């Protein structure tokens, strides 16, 4: 399934593409192969139509509906590629490739902690839907929020914003400390400083953590070595390089060197 480096792109029909927060869009595409095979934490390469933008844009799978063959992604406009995606309408066609990457390993725990920051939140929604037991979700945003209501259907949700516009003012890891987050596994996706703080917290609480790394990507399929990260190893250097797109994006927090 889905891990060959040189698979063909897949065509998809855009079912909807709507702005759900400032510069943040939810796009639903019909792509049966991806919907059927996707695991929470995997991503797709989304291709631009403009010839000047050859490299695909990696975007996490937010939700899948296997019966209807639908895949949802949630993306923020940060540059020309994501701006191009935001101009697409329902009925348009788009090229994608996926599912890519390894995804989260779902552990059978009584209680899990889920921590998302900004556009790191989307892949955690499909995860939360599939996790057994009690789930506490902590979401951090610069200002405002998105997807909180969707998470609330499946879990207890706590929100922190940098500017205090929604939920608690401050960062999401401070909020976790304040609420006294407890669980036997932490799942997290978001910016690097947040993931580093989650790793520290997991070590202090002696809880396992899976963190989904984000690196700038070229090919997204393990071919260009453009997305390496340092993973602890028992060798002279104390680490080896791994590819975030192919070996990750999800890693055991204990192994990741920031
Ligand atoms: C595994 C993974 C999952 C992601 N999931 C999401 C998501 O669910 N929602 C979301 O909004 N964003 C997500 N991102 C970030 C998203 O890929 C970038 O915001 C996007 O590629 C920017 O493209 P652009 O053309 O608009 O910006 P530009 O800055 O113009 O992009 C220029 C080039 O750099 C690459 N690039 C720029 N920023 C990033 C980045 N942060 N990560 C990887 N490549 C980058 C682009 O793909 C492109 O090739 C994810 C990144 C990774 C690695
Ligand atoms: S982006 Fe090319 S190897 Fe990861």
PDB file of N, CA and C in Angstrom, residues 2 10 13 17 23 55 60 77 94 106 132 154 165 169 171 174 209 230 235 239 244 258:
ATOM      1  N   UNK A   2       0.618   2.189  -0.698  1.00  0.00           N
ATOM      2  CA  UNK A   2       0.877   3.618  -0.552  1.00  0.00           C
ATOM      3  C   UNK A   2       2.276   4.115  -0.180  1.00  0.00           C
ATOM      4  N   UNK A  10      -2.946  10.918  -8.123  1.00  0.00           N
ATOM      5  CA  UNK A  10      -4.346  10.513  -8.228  1.00  0.00           C
ATOM      6  C   UNK A  10      -5.208  11.757  -8.482  1.00  0.00           C
ATOM      7  N   UNK A  13     -11.960  14.967  -7.214  1.00  0.00           N
ATOM      8  CA  UNK A  13     -12.945  16.032  -7.448  1.00  0.00           C
ATOM      9  C   UNK A  13     -13.102  16.820  -6.154  1.00  0.00           C
ATOM     10  N   UNK A  17     -14.877  23.665  -0.645  1.00  0.00           N
ATOM     11  CA  UNK A  17     -13.626  24.338  -0.265  1.00  0.00           C
ATOM     12  C   UNK A  17     -14.020  25.669   0.362  1.00  0.00           C
ATOM     13  N   UNK A  23      -8.147  33.014   6.766  1.00  0.00           N
ATOM     14  CA  UNK A  23      -7.108  32.373   5.947  1.00  0.00           C
ATOM     15  C   UNK A  23      -6.978  30.866   6.153  1.00  0.00           C
ATOM     16  N   UNK A  55       6.707  21.691  -7.036  1.00  0.00           N
ATOM     17  CA  UNK A  55       6.714  20.837  -5.847  1.00  0.00           C
ATOM     18  C   UNK A  55       5.317  20.735  -5.238  1.00  0.00           C
ATOM     19  N   UNK A  60      -1.909  17.509   5.837  1.00  0.00           N
ATOM     20  CA  UNK A  60      -2.369  16.359   6.632  1.00  0.00           C
ATOM     21  C   UNK A  60      -3.800  15.985   6.297  1.00  0.00           C
ATOM     22  N   UNK A  77      -3.541  29.570   4.401  1.00  0.00           N
ATOM     23  CA  UNK A  77      -2.828  30.235   3.301  1.00  0.00           C
ATOM     24  C   UNK A  77      -1.555  30.852   3.882  1.00  0.00           C
ATOM     25  N   UNK A  94      -8.386  18.276  -8.925  1.00  0.00           N
ATOM     26  CA  UNK A  94      -7.069  18.548  -8.352  1.00  0.00           C
ATOM     27  C   UNK A  94      -6.271  17.247  -8.364  1.00  0.00           C
ATOM     28  N   UNK A 106      -2.127   3.783  17.136  1.00  0.00           N
ATOM     29  CA  UNK A 106      -3.197   3.914  18.133  1.00  0.00           C
ATOM     30  C   UNK A 106      -2.977   2.902  19.255  1.00  0.00           C
ATOM     31  N   UNK A 132      -9.529   4.792  21.478  1.00  0.00           N
ATOM     32  CA  UNK A 132     -10.416   4.239  22.504  1.00  0.00           C
ATOM     33  C   UNK A 132     -10.270   5.021  23.822  1.00  0.00           C
ATOM     34  N   UNK A 154     -16.151  14.448  20.203  1.00  0.00           N
ATOM     35  CA  UNK A 154     -15.497  13.177  20.581  1.00  0.00           C
ATOM     36  C   UNK A 154     -14.713  13.251  21.882  1.00  0.00           C
ATOM     37  N   UNK A 165      -8.024  35.619  22.912  1.00  0.00           N
ATOM     38  CA  UNK A 165      -9.313  35.860  22.242  1.00  0.00           C
ATOM     39  C   UNK A 165     -10.301  34.713  22.468  1.00  0.00           C
ATOM     40  N   UNK A 169      -5.604  32.522  28.047  1.00  0.00           N
ATOM     41  CA  UNK A 169      -4.508  33.278  27.414  1.00  0.00           C
ATOM     42  C   UNK A 169      -3.187  32.581  27.747  1.00  0.00           C
ATOM     43  N   UNK A 171       0.113  29.716  26.273  1.00  0.00           N
ATOM     44  CA  UNK A 171       0.336  28.602  25.345  1.00  0.00           C
ATOM     45  C   UNK A 171      -0.301  27.312  25.863  1.00  0.00           C
ATOM     46  N   UNK A 174       1.301  25.322  28.794  1.00  0.00           N
ATOM     47  CA  UNK A 174       0.977  25.918  30.110  1.00  0.00           C
ATOM     48  C   UNK A 174      -0.435  25.503  30.534  1.00  0.00           C
ATOM     49  N   UNK A 209       5.012   9.480  24.362  1.00  0.00           N
ATOM     50  CA  UNK A 209       4.419  10.496  23.481  1.00  0.00           C
ATOM     51  C   UNK A 209       4.783  10.216  22.037  1.00  0.00           C
ATOM     52  N   UNK A 230      16.827  14.680  13.157  1.00  0.00           N
ATOM     53  CA  UNK A 230      17.806  13.893  13.927  1.00  0.00           C
ATOM     54  C   UNK A 230      17.081  12.970  14.903  1.00  0.00           C
ATOM     55  N   UNK A 235      25.311   5.314  18.257  1.00  0.00           N
ATOM     56  CA  UNK A 235      26.499   5.326  17.398  1.00  0.00           C
ATOM     57  C   UNK A 235      27.417   6.467  17.855  1.00  0.00           C
ATOM     58  N   UNK A 239      23.265  10.072  16.997  1.00  0.00           N
ATOM     59  CA  UNK A 239      22.014  10.217  16.231  1.00  0.00           C
ATOM     60  C   UNK A 239      22.190   9.711  14.802  1.00  0.00           C
ATOM     61  N   UNK A 244      11.488  12.873   7.376  1.00  0.00           N
ATOM     62  CA  UNK A 244      10.183  13.130   8.007  1.00  0.00           C
ATOM     63  C   UNK A 244       9.044  12.611   7.117  1.00  0.00           C
ATOM     64  N   UNK A 258      15.761  17.759  19.170  1.00  0.00           N
ATOM     65  CA  UNK A 258      15.393  19.091  18.636  1.00  0.00           C
ATOM     66  C   UNK A 258      16.615  19.985  18.541  1.00  0.00           C
TER      67      UNK A 258
END
